[in-house]
Amino acid sequence: MTRRCDWCGFDTDEPIAVGIAHANSGPGRTMYACPPCKTTKRLLPLDQHPADSFGFPRFDYAAAASAN
């Protein structure tokens, strides 16, 4: 399924759910990233968020620390 990356705006055939965009009046929507944006922005996939997460995009700081 093709989705638009919320970070670069390009369509991708390999979307990765990385967060939930909340809305004040109505349902929110799932935010997607393409594989290159997921890597360069260090986005944590939604299924790896902590159980108490509200779904806002999270960043994988451990990956940045191990790269240095």
mmCIF file of N, CA and C in Angstrom:
data_model
loop_
_atom_site.group_PDB
_atom_site.id
_atom_site.type_symbol
_atom_site.label_atom_id
_atom_site.label_comp_id
_atom_site.label_asym_id
_atom_site.label_seq_id
_atom_site.Cartn_x
_atom_site.Cartn_y
_atom_site.Cartn_z
ATOM 1 N N MET A 1 0.835 -1.166 0.000
ATOM 2 C CA MET A 1 0.000 0.000 0.000
ATOM 3 C C MET A 1 0.890 1.243 0.000
ATOM 4 N N THR A 2 0.607 2.165 -0.842
ATOM 5 C CA THR A 2 1.392 3.399 -0.952
ATOM 6 C C THR A 2 0.849 4.436 0.027
ATOM 7 N N ARG A 3 1.750 5.052 0.754
ATOM 8 C CA ARG A 3 1.404 6.126 1.687
ATOM 9 C C ARG A 3 2.360 7.288 1.466
ATOM 10 N N ARG A 4 1.959 8.451 1.904
ATOM 11 C CA ARG A 4 2.808 9.630 1.801
ATOM 12 C C ARG A 4 3.595 9.792 3.102
ATOM 13 N N CYS A 5 4.880 10.018 2.972
ATOM 14 C CA CYS A 5 5.744 10.246 4.129
ATOM 15 C C CYS A 5 5.414 11.618 4.717
ATOM 16 N N ASP A 6 5.182 11.664 6.017
ATOM 17 C CA ASP A 6 4.856 12.922 6.679
ATOM 18 C C ASP A 6 6.069 13.831 6.852
ATOM 19 N N TRP A 7 7.268 13.334 6.579
ATOM 20 C CA TRP A 7 8.477 14.139 6.757
ATOM 21 C C TRP A 7 8.985 14.707 5.441
ATOM 22 N N CYS A 8 9.047 13.913 4.392
ATOM 23 C CA CYS A 8 9.578 14.420 3.115
ATOM 24 C C CYS A 8 8.473 14.711 2.098
ATOM 25 N N GLY A 9 7.288 14.141 2.303
ATOM 26 C CA GLY A 9 6.161 14.400 1.403
ATOM 27 C C GLY A 9 6.095 13.513 0.179
ATOM 28 N N PHE A 10 7.040 12.589 0.027
ATOM 29 C CA PHE A 10 7.026 11.684 -1.119
ATOM 30 C C PHE A 10 6.236 10.425 -0.797
ATOM 31 N N ASP A 11 5.675 9.812 -1.833
ATOM 32 C CA ASP A 11 4.967 8.545 -1.668
ATOM 33 C C ASP A 11 5.965 7.411 -1.500
ATOM 34 N N THR A 12 5.602 6.426 -0.676
ATOM 35 C CA THR A 12 6.461 5.276 -0.446
ATOM 36 C C THR A 12 5.642 3.994 -0.473
ATOM 37 N N ASP A 13 6.235 2.940 -1.007
ATOM 38 C CA ASP A 13 5.600 1.626 -1.015
ATOM 39 C C ASP A 13 5.917 0.855 0.265
ATOM 40 N N GLU A 14 6.805 1.391 1.103
ATOM 41 C CA GLU A 14 7.215 0.744 2.347
ATOM 42 C C GLU A 14 6.997 1.692 3.531
ATOM 43 N N PRO A 15 5.734 2.100 3.786
ATOM 44 C CA PRO A 15 5.499 3.047 4.871
ATOM 45 C C PRO A 15 5.714 2.405 6.241
ATOM 46 N N ILE A 16 6.221 3.192 7.170
ATOM 47 C CA ILE A 16 6.446 2.748 8.537
ATOM 48 C C ILE A 16 5.635 3.672 9.443
ATOM 49 N N ALA A 17 4.705 3.103 10.211
ATOM 50 C CA ALA A 17 3.907 3.897 11.148
ATOM 51 C C ALA A 17 4.821 4.364 12.277
ATOM 52 N N VAL A 18 4.879 5.686 12.497
ATOM 53 C CA VAL A 18 5.789 6.238 13.496
ATOM 54 C C VAL A 18 5.089 7.083 14.550
ATOM 55 N N GLY A 19 3.801 7.314 14.409
ATOM 56 C CA GLY A 19 3.103 8.119 15.404
ATOM 57 C C GLY A 19 1.653 8.321 15.048
ATOM 58 N N ILE A 20 0.975 9.049 15.923
ATOM 59 C CA ILE A 20 -0.436 9.373 15.719
ATOM 60 C C ILE A 20 -0.576 10.886 15.783
ATOM 61 N N ALA A 21 -1.219 11.460 14.773
ATOM 62 C CA ALA A 21 -1.523 12.889 14.775
ATOM 63 C C ALA A 21 -2.888 13.048 15.431
ATOM 64 N N HIS A 22 -2.918 13.650 16.601
ATOM 65 C CA HIS A 22 -4.161 13.814 17.349
ATOM 66 C C HIS A 22 -4.952 14.985 16.785
ATOM 67 N N ALA A 23 -6.272 14.908 16.921
ATOM 68 C CA ALA A 23 -7.153 15.973 16.438
ATOM 69 C C ALA A 23 -8.091 16.390 17.573
ATOM 70 N N ASN A 24 -8.406 17.659 17.642
ATOM 71 C CA ASN A 24 -9.288 18.145 18.703
ATOM 72 C C ASN A 24 -10.734 17.732 18.486
ATOM 73 N N SER A 25 -11.176 17.711 17.255
ATOM 74 C CA SER A 25 -12.581 17.386 16.990
ATOM 75 C C SER A 25 -12.646 16.252 15.973
ATOM 76 N N GLY A 26 -12.561 15.040 16.463
ATOM 77 C CA GLY A 26 -12.637 13.895 15.574
ATOM 78 C C GLY A 26 -11.436 12.986 15.741
ATOM 79 N N PRO A 27 -11.423 11.942 14.948
ATOM 80 C CA PRO A 27 -10.329 10.977 15.091
ATOM 81 C C PRO A 27 -9.016 11.530 14.550
ATOM 82 N N GLY A 28 -7.935 11.059 15.116
ATOM 83 C CA GLY A 28 -6.618 11.419 14.621
ATOM 84 C C GLY A 28 -6.278 10.553 13.420
ATOM 85 N N ARG A 29 -5.016 10.550 13.039
ATOM 86 C CA ARG A 29 -4.580 9.715 11.927
ATOM 87 C C ARG A 29 -3.189 9.195 12.216
ATOM 88 N N THR A 30 -2.854 8.117 11.572
ATOM 89 C CA THR A 30 -1.532 7.537 11.730
ATOM 90 C C THR A 30 -0.539 8.315 10.881
ATOM 91 N N MET A 31 0.623 8.583 11.447
ATOM 92 C CA MET A 31 1.689 9.273 10.735
ATOM 93 C C MET A 31 2.663 8.221 10.210
ATOM 94 N N TYR A 32 3.095 8.395 8.963
ATOM 95 C CA TYR A 32 3.986 7.434 8.323
ATOM 96 C C TYR A 32 5.291 8.105 7.912
ATOM 97 N N ALA A 33 6.340 7.291 7.852
ATOM 98 C CA ALA A 33 7.638 7.750 7.359
ATOM 99 C C ALA A 33 8.148 6.743 6.339
ATOM 100 N N CYS A 34 8.881 7.225 5.356
ATOM 101 C CA CYS A 34 9.534 6.328 4.408
ATOM 102 C C CYS A 34 10.794 5.782 5.091
ATOM 103 N N PRO A 35 11.345 4.675 4.629
ATOM 104 C CA PRO A 35 12.548 4.122 5.264
ATOM 105 C C PRO A 35 13.718 5.113 5.372
ATOM 106 N N PRO A 36 14.019 5.915 4.338
ATOM 107 C CA PRO A 36 15.134 6.870 4.502
ATOM 108 C C PRO A 36 14.869 7.917 5.595
ATOM 109 N N CYS A 37 13.650 8.445 5.674
ATOM 110 C CA CYS A 37 13.332 9.441 6.710
ATOM 111 C C CYS A 37 13.337 8.797 8.091
ATOM 112 N N LYS A 38 12.861 7.565 8.200
ATOM 113 C CA LYS A 38 12.879 6.862 9.481
ATOM 114 C C LYS A 38 14.303 6.754 10.001
ATOM 115 N N THR A 39 15.236 6.475 9.103
ATOM 116 C CA THR A 39 16.637 6.321 9.494
ATOM 117 C C THR A 39 17.293 7.673 9.794
ATOM 118 N N THR A 40 17.143 8.640 8.897
ATOM 119 C CA THR A 40 17.832 9.926 9.083
ATOM 120 C C THR A 40 17.245 10.737 10.230
ATOM 121 N N LYS A 41 15.949 10.628 10.455
ATOM 122 C CA LYS A 41 15.304 11.360 11.557
ATOM 123 C C LYS A 41 15.316 10.558 12.854
ATOM 124 N N ARG A 42 15.805 9.299 12.795
ATOM 125 C CA ARG A 42 15.875 8.401 13.950
ATOM 126 C C ARG A 42 14.501 8.194 14.589
ATOM 127 N N LEU A 43 13.465 8.010 13.741
ATOM 128 C CA LEU A 43 12.110 7.808 14.233
ATOM 129 C C LEU A 43 11.920 6.388 14.741
ATOM 130 N N LEU A 44 11.254 6.258 15.851
ATOM 131 C CA LEU A 44 10.968 4.955 16.437
ATOM 132 C C LEU A 44 9.632 4.469 15.886
ATOM 133 N N PRO A 45 9.573 3.261 15.314
ATOM 134 C CA PRO A 45 8.298 2.744 14.807
ATOM 135 C C PRO A 45 7.234 2.707 15.905
ATOM 136 N N LEU A 46 6.009 2.934 15.535
ATOM 137 C CA LEU A 46 4.900 3.017 16.485
ATOM 138 C C LEU A 46 4.763 1.748 17.317
ATOM 139 N N ASP A 47 5.025 0.588 16.734
ATOM 140 C CA ASP A 47 4.879 -0.657 17.495
ATOM 141 C C ASP A 47 5.999 -0.859 18.514
ATOM 142 N N GLN A 48 7.000 0.026 18.539
ATOM 143 C CA GLN A 48 8.072 -0.046 19.532
ATOM 144 C C GLN A 48 7.959 1.045 20.598
ATOM 145 N N HIS A 49 6.882 1.836 20.557
ATOM 146 C CA HIS A 49 6.661 2.853 21.577
ATOM 147 C C HIS A 49 6.328 2.177 22.907
ATOM 148 N N PRO A 50 6.631 2.810 24.030
ATOM 149 C CA PRO A 50 6.255 2.257 25.330
ATOM 150 C C PRO A 50 4.739 2.131 25.459
ATOM 151 N N ALA A 51 4.298 1.245 26.317
ATOM 152 C CA ALA A 51 2.864 0.994 26.482
ATOM 153 C C ALA A 51 2.099 2.233 26.944
ATOM 154 N N ASP A 52 2.735 3.120 27.698
ATOM 155 C CA ASP A 52 2.050 4.315 28.199
ATOM 156 C C ASP A 52 2.167 5.510 27.256
ATOM 157 N N SER A 53 2.614 5.287 26.042
ATOM 158 C CA SER A 53 2.793 6.347 25.054
ATOM 159 C C SER A 53 1.443 6.865 24.553
ATOM 160 N N PHE A 54 1.391 8.169 24.287
ATOM 161 C CA PHE A 54 0.194 8.756 23.693
ATOM 162 C C PHE A 54 0.231 8.703 22.169
ATOM 163 N N GLY A 55 1.303 8.191 21.606
ATOM 164 C CA GLY A 55 1.398 8.030 20.168
ATOM 165 C C GLY A 55 2.119 9.138 19.432
ATOM 166 N N PHE A 56 2.587 10.153 20.152
ATOM 167 C CA PHE A 56 3.355 11.202 19.490
ATOM 168 C C PHE A 56 4.649 10.599 18.951
ATOM 169 N N PRO A 57 5.160 11.098 17.826
ATOM 170 C CA PRO A 57 6.407 10.543 17.283
ATOM 171 C C PRO A 57 7.527 10.584 18.319
ATOM 172 N N ARG A 58 8.291 9.503 18.381
ATOM 173 C CA ARG A 58 9.425 9.402 19.298
ATOM 174 C C ARG A 58 10.687 9.183 18.489
ATOM 175 N N PHE A 59 11.795 9.557 19.069
ATOM 176 C CA PHE A 59 13.068 9.461 18.379
ATOM 177 C C PHE A 59 13.965 8.471 19.096
ATOM 178 N N ASP A 60 14.692 7.692 18.327
ATOM 179 C CA ASP A 60 15.563 6.649 18.854
ATOM 180 C C ASP A 60 16.921 7.261 19.190
ATOM 181 N N TYR A 61 17.061 7.768 20.401
ATOM 182 C CA TYR A 61 18.306 8.394 20.815
ATOM 183 C C TYR A 61 19.406 7.380 21.051
ATOM 184 N N ALA A 62 19.051 6.124 21.324
ATOM 185 C CA ALA A 62 20.052 5.081 21.524
ATOM 186 C C ALA A 62 20.829 4.848 20.231
ATOM 187 N N ALA A 63 20.161 4.934 19.101
ATOM 188 C CA ALA A 63 20.839 4.757 17.811
ATOM 189 C C ALA A 63 21.853 5.873 17.579
ATOM 190 N N ALA A 64 21.526 7.066 17.986
ATOM 191 C CA ALA A 64 22.443 8.202 17.818
ATOM 192 C C ALA A 64 23.650 8.056 18.736
ATOM 193 N N ALA A 65 23.424 7.563 19.951
ATOM 194 C CA ALA A 65 24.521 7.416 20.896
ATOM 195 C C ALA A 65 25.490 6.318 20.459
ATOM 196 N N SER A 66 24.964 5.254 19.871
ATOM 197 C CA SER A 66 25.841 4.167 19.447
ATOM 198 C C SER A 66 26.602 4.514 18.170
ATOM 199 N N ALA A 67 26.134 5.514 17.420
ATOM 200 C CA ALA A 67 26.812 5.916 16.191
ATOM 201 C C ALA A 67 28.052 6.771 16.480
ATOM 202 N N ASN A 68 28.094 7.370 17.649
ATOM 203 C CA ASN A 68 29.229 8.252 17.985
ATOM 204 C C ASN A 68 30.393 7.504 18.535
#
